[in-house]
Amino acid sequence: MISAPVLPLPAMIETLGIFLILASVKNVRPVAPPENLTILCQDGINMAYWNHSGSSTNVLFSVNIIRFSDGKSVFDSNTSEHHINISDDTAPMEDVYYFNLTAWEGDIRSVDVRKDFSYARDYEGPEITSCFMDVPSLNIMIETNGIKFRFPHPQYKQKTKKMFYTVHITHDERKLKLECPPEDKVCHGQIQLSVDSIEKCTTLEVKGAIGGILYKTSKEVCNPVPEKGPWPIYLFVVICVIVLATLVGILIGAQKVIKTVIERSSYYVPVSLRPRRTPGATCILQPEFTVSSCAQTGSTSLFQSPEDSPTESPTIIPPDGCPEKTHFRIPARAPSSDDQPEDGYEARLKNDLEPEPLHGLEVL
């Protein structure tokens, strides 16, 4: 019978250690790496943002930035936030920065995540986040024969090289290459094109470099619409005045026509049927015969006794004064047996009311 070989003691200890290590590694939960790492860098302001899918709240993130030109670490820090400001340690320069991010949970770390970014014009590419400096105060003037532009020199009177830049019009892919020395306070230029070729709006993009640092800006350019001016308002006012004047003229003309028709038709109405106004009374029809004048030739009133009437000269009464006072002889009432003798005031009143014979009444 063959017995199994016995391992020496050192070999047994080594095997047991390996077994324990494998068991501990098997029970360790890995840390998820950061996700969606994004770097926003413009005009010297540089920020990094990311997400993390881990459920633990004790996760720390380690950030390390290395400069490409010399391999030096320019930034090293830990944070529990999902963003960090790195502007002070990553100044715009003609170089590339390597941004390394790692998640830590206790002594366990995740896989590193890396993102490169640069302000250099020569390091543009899909794998590198391109940063740029702003071109300040781009001013655009649209004219009939082209587009003029101007902007202050970003590095005026500084010890830098010339600014070489390209102006790009997006609607026809036209590009204009220009340069601006540091002695020039303002950089300017003009693109020759017909403004009518711009249907609605286009974009003018200025892109250049100073000392290898990228500068860029863009602005929308729209075809100017000619102003209508105030003439529609003036036209509306003139039309309103003409319409009102026409209406007033029609009303005045209608009144004149109606008045003329009435005057002409009144000629065919007999004079005796024409209505006349009596002062102090309503309009009545006059009798067919009228008294043109009334004159009293006697000194006695027609309805007064000789004793009550003062001596007066004959008075001419105009026709308008007595339009309806035509007098006719009234026969005296014959005495009857029923009449009773009267005396005093009643007898006198009765005598005064009896008409006297008309003398000298002229009817003209």
Tab-separated table of C-alpha atoms in Angstrom:
chain	number	residue	atom	x	y	z
A	1	MET	CA	0.000	0.000	0.000
A	2	ILE	CA	1.377	3.347	-1.092
A	3	SER	CA	0.801	6.316	1.240
A	4	ALA	CA	0.237	9.938	0.052
A	5	PRO	CA	3.253	12.192	0.238
A	6	VAL	CA	3.282	14.661	3.078
A	7	LEU	CA	4.028	18.309	2.184
A	8	PRO	CA	6.639	20.040	4.206
A	9	LEU	CA	5.438	22.689	6.665
A	10	PRO	CA	6.562	25.762	4.690
A	11	ALA	CA	4.695	24.582	1.631
A	12	MET	CA	1.558	23.993	3.653
A	13	ILE	CA	1.655	27.537	5.088
A	14	GLU	CA	2.095	29.055	1.647
A	15	THR	CA	-0.824	27.104	0.237
A	16	LEU	CA	-3.056	28.138	3.128
A	17	GLY	CA	-2.167	31.807	2.605
A	18	ILE	CA	-3.058	31.668	-1.052
A	19	PHE	CA	-6.372	30.046	-0.213
A	20	LEU	CA	-7.226	32.763	2.305
A	21	ILE	CA	-6.340	35.514	-0.145
A	22	LEU	CA	-8.510	34.013	-2.835
A	23	ALA	CA	-11.412	33.696	-0.402
A	24	SER	CA	-11.130	37.323	0.711
A	25	VAL	CA	-10.933	38.616	-2.842
A	26	LYS	CA	-14.024	36.626	-3.734
A	27	ASN	CA	-16.039	38.318	-0.980
A	28	VAL	CA	-14.880	41.882	-1.870
A	29	ARG	CA	-17.425	43.951	-3.854
A	30	PRO	CA	-15.814	46.018	-6.648
A	31	VAL	CA	-16.283	49.832	-6.789
A	32	ALA	CA	-18.037	51.201	-9.854
A	33	PRO	CA	-15.965	53.710	-11.838
A	34	PRO	CA	-17.190	57.291	-12.494
A	35	GLU	CA	-19.375	57.807	-15.557
A	36	ASN	CA	-20.032	60.582	-18.083
A	37	LEU	CA	-16.897	62.559	-17.312
A	38	THR	CA	-17.197	65.973	-18.981
A	39	ILE	CA	-14.816	68.925	-18.998
A	40	LEU	CA	-16.055	72.428	-19.813
A	41	CYS	CA	-13.275	74.899	-20.526
A	42	GLN	CA	-13.748	78.363	-22.019
A	43	ASP	CA	-11.945	81.665	-21.543
A	44	GLY	CA	-9.778	80.265	-18.714
A	45	ILE	CA	-12.648	78.819	-16.624
A	46	ASN	CA	-12.253	75.031	-16.409
A	47	MET	CA	-14.774	72.735	-14.692
A	48	ALA	CA	-15.096	68.928	-14.582
A	49	TYR	CA	-18.399	67.051	-14.040
A	50	TRP	CA	-19.190	63.335	-13.682
A	51	ASN	CA	-21.767	60.817	-12.431
A	52	HIS	CA	-21.494	57.691	-10.270
A	53	SER	CA	-23.857	54.728	-10.111
A	54	GLY	CA	-22.726	53.377	-6.715
A	55	SER	CA	-25.253	53.270	-3.868
A	56	SER	CA	-22.763	54.033	-1.112
A	57	THR	CA	-22.472	57.570	0.244
A	58	ASN	CA	-18.895	57.067	1.468
A	59	VAL	CA	-17.340	57.211	-1.982
A	60	LEU	CA	-14.472	59.631	-2.529
A	61	PHE	CA	-13.176	60.722	-5.900
A	62	SER	CA	-9.498	61.222	-6.508
A	63	VAL	CA	-8.536	63.782	-9.184
A	64	ASN	CA	-5.067	63.931	-10.661
A	65	ILE	CA	-4.007	66.175	-13.584
A	66	ILE	CA	-0.761	65.677	-15.463
A	67	ARG	CA	0.715	68.099	-17.979
A	68	PHE	CA	1.755	66.465	-21.241
A	69	SER	CA	4.840	68.560	-22.053
A	70	ASP	CA	6.828	67.620	-18.921
A	71	GLY	CA	4.758	64.851	-17.286
A	72	LYS	CA	4.385	66.898	-14.112
A	73	SER	CA	1.365	66.516	-11.866
A	74	VAL	CA	-0.226	69.971	-11.598
A	75	PHE	CA	-3.291	69.007	-9.547
A	76	ASP	CA	-4.032	66.250	-6.992
A	77	SER	CA	-7.088	66.320	-4.745
A	78	ASN	CA	-9.955	64.244	-3.296
A	79	THR	CA	-13.593	65.265	-3.191
A	80	SER	CA	-16.970	63.761	-2.393
A	81	GLU	CA	-18.745	66.013	-4.905
A	82	HIS	CA	-19.473	65.153	-8.500
A	83	HIS	CA	-17.738	68.248	-9.871
A	84	ILE	CA	-14.540	70.212	-9.328
A	85	ASN	CA	-13.041	73.553	-10.372
A	86	ILE	CA	-9.543	73.223	-11.809
A	87	SER	CA	-9.145	76.707	-13.322
A	88	ASP	CA	-6.298	77.877	-11.079
A	89	ASP	CA	-4.021	74.950	-11.955
A	90	THR	CA	-4.775	74.577	-15.667
A	91	ALA	CA	-4.016	77.942	-17.227
A	92	PRO	CA	-4.542	78.334	-20.986
A	93	MET	CA	-1.324	77.409	-22.712
A	94	GLU	CA	-0.038	75.536	-25.724
A	95	ASP	CA	-0.132	72.153	-24.028
A	96	VAL	CA	-2.388	69.200	-23.180
A	97	TYR	CA	-3.732	68.246	-19.746
A	98	TYR	CA	-4.529	64.643	-18.714
A	99	PHE	CA	-7.438	64.538	-16.280
A	100	ASN	CA	-7.488	61.252	-14.264
A	101	LEU	CA	-10.462	60.368	-12.031
A	102	THR	CA	-10.761	57.405	-9.612
A	103	ALA	CA	-13.534	56.366	-7.208
A	104	TRP	CA	-12.557	55.082	-3.717
A	105	GLU	CA	-14.704	53.236	-1.190
A	106	GLY	CA	-12.546	52.626	1.842
A	107	ASP	CA	-9.357	50.957	0.648
A	108	ILE	CA	-10.950	49.717	-2.545
A	109	ARG	CA	-10.537	51.764	-5.702
A	110	SER	CA	-12.239	51.681	-9.075
A	111	VAL	CA	-10.801	51.676	-12.527
A	112	ASP	CA	-9.287	55.018	-13.588
A	113	VAL	CA	-11.211	57.247	-16.008
A	114	ARG	CA	-9.246	59.700	-18.166
A	115	LYS	CA	-10.118	62.802	-20.193
A	116	ASP	CA	-7.719	65.076	-22.110
A	117	PHE	CA	-8.288	68.781	-22.776
A	118	SER	CA	-6.234	71.581	-24.317
A	119	TYR	CA	-6.330	75.280	-25.284
A	120	ALA	CA	-3.797	74.703	-28.048
A	121	ARG	CA	-4.955	75.149	-31.613
A	122	ASP	CA	-2.754	72.282	-32.851
A	123	TYR	CA	-4.253	69.719	-30.468
A	124	GLU	CA	-7.809	69.699	-31.712
A	125	GLY	CA	-9.349	66.286	-32.251
A	126	PRO	CA	-12.221	63.964	-31.354
A	127	GLU	CA	-10.337	62.458	-28.403
A	128	ILE	CA	-9.352	65.812	-26.907
A	129	THR	CA	-11.748	68.348	-25.457
A	130	SER	CA	-11.022	71.581	-27.301
A	131	CYS	CA	-10.951	74.713	-25.147
A	132	PHE	CA	-10.792	78.280	-26.455
A	133	MET	CA	-10.498	81.896	-25.406
A	134	ASP	CA	-13.253	84.360	-26.303
A	135	VAL	CA	-12.819	87.037	-28.951
A	136	PRO	CA	-14.186	90.116	-27.158
A	137	SER	CA	-16.977	92.355	-28.436
A	138	LEU	CA	-17.386	91.214	-32.032
A	139	ASN	CA	-19.141	94.007	-33.912
A	140	ILE	CA	-20.809	93.357	-37.278
A	141	MET	CA	-22.044	95.968	-39.767
A	142	ILE	CA	-24.129	94.864	-42.747
A	143	GLU	CA	-23.820	96.872	-45.946
A	144	THR	CA	-25.133	96.422	-49.463
A	145	ASN	CA	-21.810	95.150	-50.824
A	146	GLY	CA	-20.722	92.981	-47.896
A	147	ILE	CA	-20.276	92.487	-44.173
A	148	LYS	CA	-17.808	94.480	-42.105
A	149	PHE	CA	-16.561	93.229	-38.753
A	150	ARG	CA	-14.249	94.459	-36.017
A	151	PHE	CA	-13.178	93.463	-32.507
A	152	PRO	CA	-10.569	94.601	-29.946
A	153	HIS	CA	-7.226	92.841	-30.085
A	154	PRO	CA	-7.246	90.230	-27.272
A	155	GLN	CA	-3.524	90.780	-26.537
A	156	TYR	CA	-3.113	94.461	-27.389
A	157	LYS	CA	0.407	95.803	-26.670
A	158	GLN	CA	1.588	92.552	-25.127
A	159	LYS	CA	4.697	90.603	-26.043
A	160	THR	CA	2.918	88.097	-28.215
A	161	LYS	CA	2.966	87.114	-31.820
A	162	LYS	CA	0.504	88.190	-34.437
A	163	MET	CA	-3.045	86.990	-34.268
A	164	PHE	CA	-3.818	84.819	-37.255
A	165	TYR	CA	-7.506	84.146	-37.664
A	166	THR	CA	-10.078	82.964	-40.136
A	167	VAL	CA	-13.523	84.451	-40.715
A	168	HIS	CA	-16.082	81.895	-41.806
A	169	ILE	CA	-19.572	82.495	-43.243
A	170	THR	CA	-21.682	79.380	-42.805
A	171	HIS	CA	-24.334	79.917	-45.494
A	172	ASP	CA	-21.884	79.604	-48.407
A	173	GLU	CA	-18.821	78.103	-46.637
A	174	ARG	CA	-16.767	81.152	-47.536
A	175	LYS	CA	-13.576	81.695	-45.522
A	176	LEU	CA	-11.348	84.723	-45.222
A	177	LYS	CA	-7.849	84.449	-43.721
A	178	LEU	CA	-6.550	87.565	-41.966
A	179	GLU	CA	-3.917	88.625	-39.459
A	180	CYS	CA	-3.774	91.318	-36.792
A	181	PRO	CA	-0.472	92.520	-35.236
A	182	PRO	CA	-0.321	93.267	-31.496
A	183	GLU	CA	0.237	96.963	-32.249
A	184	ASP	CA	-3.277	97.222	-33.663
A	185	LYS	CA	-5.821	98.086	-31.038
A	186	VAL	CA	-8.702	96.883	-33.216
A	187	CYS	CA	-8.777	94.004	-35.677
A	188	HIS	CA	-11.138	94.518	-38.601
A	189	GLY	CA	-12.011	93.238	-42.041
A	190	GLN	CA	-14.717	92.892	-44.664
A	191	ILE	CA	-16.282	90.017	-46.557
A	192	GLN	CA	-17.451	90.899	-50.049
A	193	LEU	CA	-20.816	89.324	-50.774
A	194	SER	CA	-24.318	90.276	-51.789
A	195	VAL	CA	-26.602	90.690	-48.824
A	196	ASP	CA	-29.490	89.475	-50.997
A	197	SER	CA	-27.835	86.046	-51.117
A	198	ILE	CA	-28.625	85.634	-47.417
A	199	GLU	CA	-32.166	84.296	-47.350
A	200	LYS	CA	-32.804	84.766	-43.632
A	201	CYS	CA	-29.902	84.437	-41.231
A	202	THR	CA	-26.384	83.027	-41.274
A	203	THR	CA	-23.509	82.730	-38.802
A	204	LEU	CA	-20.230	84.594	-38.914
A	205	GLU	CA	-17.485	82.716	-37.077
A	206	VAL	CA	-14.099	84.168	-36.143
A	207	LYS	CA	-11.459	81.590	-35.294
A	208	GLY	CA	-7.763	82.222	-34.798
A	209	ALA	CA	-4.729	81.834	-32.554
A	210	ILE	CA	-2.275	83.976	-30.626
A	211	GLY	CA	0.895	82.199	-29.567
A	212	GLY	CA	-0.704	78.842	-30.291
A	213	ILE	CA	-3.737	79.525	-28.026
A	214	LEU	CA	-7.087	79.114	-29.727
A	215	TYR	CA	-9.465	82.113	-29.879
A	216	LYS	CA	-12.977	81.755	-31.163
A	217	THR	CA	-16.364	83.454	-31.274
A	218	SER	CA	-19.444	83.514	-33.493
A	219	LYS	CA	-22.411	85.764	-34.091
A	220	GLU	CA	-25.632	85.465	-36.057
A	221	VAL	CA	-26.096	87.705	-39.090
A	222	CYS	CA	-29.592	88.340	-40.457
A	223	ASN	CA	-30.644	89.993	-43.692
A	224	PRO	CA	-32.022	93.397	-42.692
A	225	VAL	CA	-35.700	93.874	-43.466
A	226	PRO	CA	-36.406	97.367	-44.858
A	227	GLU	CA	-38.451	99.436	-42.502
A	228	LYS	CA	-41.933	100.304	-43.679
A	229	GLY	CA	-41.856	103.724	-42.054
A	230	PRO	CA	-44.908	105.705	-40.960
A	231	TRP	CA	-46.519	105.889	-44.416
A	232	PRO	CA	-49.172	103.188	-43.667
A	233	ILE	CA	-50.399	105.349	-40.786
A	234	TYR	CA	-50.509	108.423	-43.016
A	235	LEU	CA	-52.389	106.494	-45.695
A	236	PHE	CA	-54.945	105.283	-43.154
A	237	VAL	CA	-55.513	108.831	-41.872
A	238	VAL	CA	-55.959	110.196	-45.419
A	239	ILE	CA	-58.470	107.461	-46.283
A	240	CYS	CA	-60.463	108.196	-43.112
A	241	VAL	CA	-60.538	111.925	-43.911
A	242	ILE	CA	-61.693	111.258	-47.482
A	243	VAL	CA	-64.452	108.919	-46.294
A	244	LEU	CA	-65.681	111.403	-43.687
A	245	ALA	CA	-65.624	114.285	-46.183
A	246	THR	CA	-67.595	112.186	-48.673
A	247	LEU	CA	-70.241	111.329	-46.073
A	248	VAL	CA	-70.590	114.972	-45.017
A	249	GLY	CA	-70.923	116.052	-48.656
A	250	ILE	CA	-73.603	113.427	-49.268
A	251	LEU	CA	-75.587	114.567	-46.216
A	252	ILE	CA	-75.382	118.248	-47.183
A	253	GLY	CA	-76.360	117.482	-50.776
A	254	ALA	CA	-79.304	115.346	-49.628
A	255	GLN	CA	-80.576	118.175	-47.411
A	256	LYS	CA	-80.376	120.657	-50.271
A	257	VAL	CA	-82.201	118.303	-52.636
A	258	ILE	CA	-84.988	117.675	-50.103
A	259	LYS	CA	-85.346	121.409	-49.441
A	260	THR	CA	-85.516	122.175	-53.165
A	261	VAL	CA	-88.180	119.501	-53.725
A	262	ILE	CA	-90.290	120.875	-50.864
A	263	GLU	CA	-90.012	124.470	-52.133
A	264	ARG	CA	-90.962	123.501	-55.659
A	265	SER	CA	-93.901	121.387	-54.536
A	266	SER	CA	-95.237	124.243	-52.362
A	267	TYR	CA	-95.782	126.396	-55.469
A	268	TYR	CA	-98.603	124.085	-56.552
A	269	VAL	CA	-100.516	124.343	-53.245
A	270	PRO	CA	-103.287	127.053	-53.194
A	271	VAL	CA	-102.567	130.015	-50.995
A	272	SER	CA	-105.751	129.402	-49.020
A	273	LEU	CA	-104.556	125.875	-48.133
A	274	ARG	CA	-101.124	126.878	-47.001
A	275	PRO	CA	-100.753	126.687	-43.216
A	276	ARG	CA	-100.029	129.906	-41.342
A	277	ARG	CA	-98.830	130.463	-37.851
A	278	THR	CA	-100.908	132.627	-35.476
A	279	PRO	CA	-98.861	134.309	-32.710
A	280	GLY	CA	-99.541	132.662	-29.381
A	281	ALA	CA	-101.591	129.841	-30.904
A	282	THR	CA	-101.136	126.620	-32.750
A	283	CYS	CA	-101.060	126.500	-36.493
A	284	ILE	CA	-104.583	126.628	-37.918
A	285	LEU	CA	-106.018	126.948	-41.400
A	286	GLN	CA	-107.158	130.474	-42.333
A	287	PRO	CA	-110.622	131.029	-43.810
A	288	GLU	CA	-110.954	131.376	-47.518
A	289	PHE	CA	-111.476	135.096	-47.250
A	290	THR	CA	-109.330	137.402	-45.192
A	291	VAL	CA	-109.583	140.977	-44.103
A	292	SER	CA	-106.565	142.816	-45.369
A	293	SER	CA	-107.075	145.757	-43.000
A	294	CYS	CA	-109.427	146.878	-40.291
A	295	ALA	CA	-110.243	150.515	-39.600
A	296	GLN	CA	-112.571	152.066	-37.052
A	297	THR	CA	-114.000	155.327	-38.368
A	298	GLY	CA	-116.198	156.136	-35.405
A	299	SER	CA	-115.072	157.257	-31.965
A	300	THR	CA	-117.137	154.630	-30.234
A	301	SER	CA	-115.871	151.127	-29.567
A	302	LEU	CA	-117.808	148.339	-31.163
A	303	PHE	CA	-118.493	146.731	-27.804
A	304	GLN	CA	-118.582	149.797	-25.534
A	305	SER	CA	-121.254	152.329	-24.695
A	306	PRO	CA	-120.750	155.954	-25.716
A	307	GLU	CA	-120.381	156.948	-22.046
A	308	ASP	CA	-117.413	154.563	-21.431
A	309	SER	CA	-115.510	155.317	-24.631
A	310	PRO	CA	-113.067	158.221	-24.600
A	311	THR	CA	-112.699	160.443	-27.575
A	312	GLU	CA	-110.058	158.884	-29.767
A	313	SER	CA	-108.857	159.265	-33.257
A	314	PRO	CA	-109.457	156.473	-35.720
A	315	THR	CA	-107.023	153.642	-35.261
A	316	ILE	CA	-105.678	151.535	-38.096
A	317	ILE	CA	-105.335	147.915	-37.060
A	318	PRO	CA	-102.875	145.990	-39.186
A	319	PRO	CA	-104.029	142.734	-40.762
A	320	ASP	CA	-101.776	140.649	-38.555
A	321	GLY	CA	-103.382	142.081	-35.463
A	322	CYS	CA	-106.863	140.884	-36.247
A	323	PRO	CA	-106.589	137.862	-38.494
A	324	GLU	CA	-109.832	136.384	-37.186
A	325	LYS	CA	-111.780	139.450	-35.936
A	326	THR	CA	-114.078	139.955	-38.916
A	327	HIS	CA	-117.273	141.708	-37.713
A	328	PHE	CA	-120.709	141.160	-39.120
A	329	ARG	CA	-123.983	142.807	-38.236
A	330	ILE	CA	-125.729	141.012	-35.401
A	331	PRO	CA	-129.503	141.658	-35.380
A	332	ALA	CA	-131.021	142.710	-32.091
A	333	ARG	CA	-133.018	140.124	-30.262
A	334	ALA	CA	-136.757	140.825	-30.332
A	335	PRO	CA	-138.339	141.364	-26.971
A	336	SER	CA	-140.484	138.559	-25.649
A	337	SER	CA	-143.028	138.206	-22.949
A	338	ASP	CA	-140.607	136.138	-20.892
A	339	ASP	CA	-138.156	138.957	-20.466
A	340	GLN	CA	-138.225	140.559	-17.062
A	341	PRO	CA	-137.484	144.167	-16.418
A	342	GLU	CA	-133.993	144.620	-15.250
A	343	ASP	CA	-132.331	147.450	-13.497
A	344	GLY	CA	-129.063	148.300	-11.987
A	345	TYR	CA	-125.818	146.611	-12.929
A	346	GLU	CA	-127.404	143.675	-14.828
A	347	ALA	CA	-129.472	145.971	-17.044
A	348	ARG	CA	-126.458	148.072	-17.855
A	349	LEU	CA	-124.325	145.044	-18.589
A	350	LYS	CA	-126.942	143.740	-20.952
A	351	ASN	CA	-127.141	147.047	-22.741
A	352	ASP	CA	-123.367	147.126	-23.129
A	353	LEU	CA	-123.303	143.679	-24.672
A	354	GLU	CA	-125.905	144.506	-27.309
A	355	PRO	CA	-124.233	145.329	-30.594
A	356	GLU	CA	-124.735	148.686	-32.179
A	357	PRO	CA	-125.092	149.314	-35.836
A	358	LEU	CA	-121.801	149.217	-37.652
A	359	HIS	CA	-120.782	152.593	-38.982
A	360	GLY	CA	-117.934	153.208	-41.226
A	361	LEU	CA	-116.593	149.598	-41.261
A	362	GLU	CA	-114.544	149.168	-44.336
A	363	VAL	CA	-113.673	145.807	-45.661
A	364	LEU	CA	-110.788	146.045	-48.048
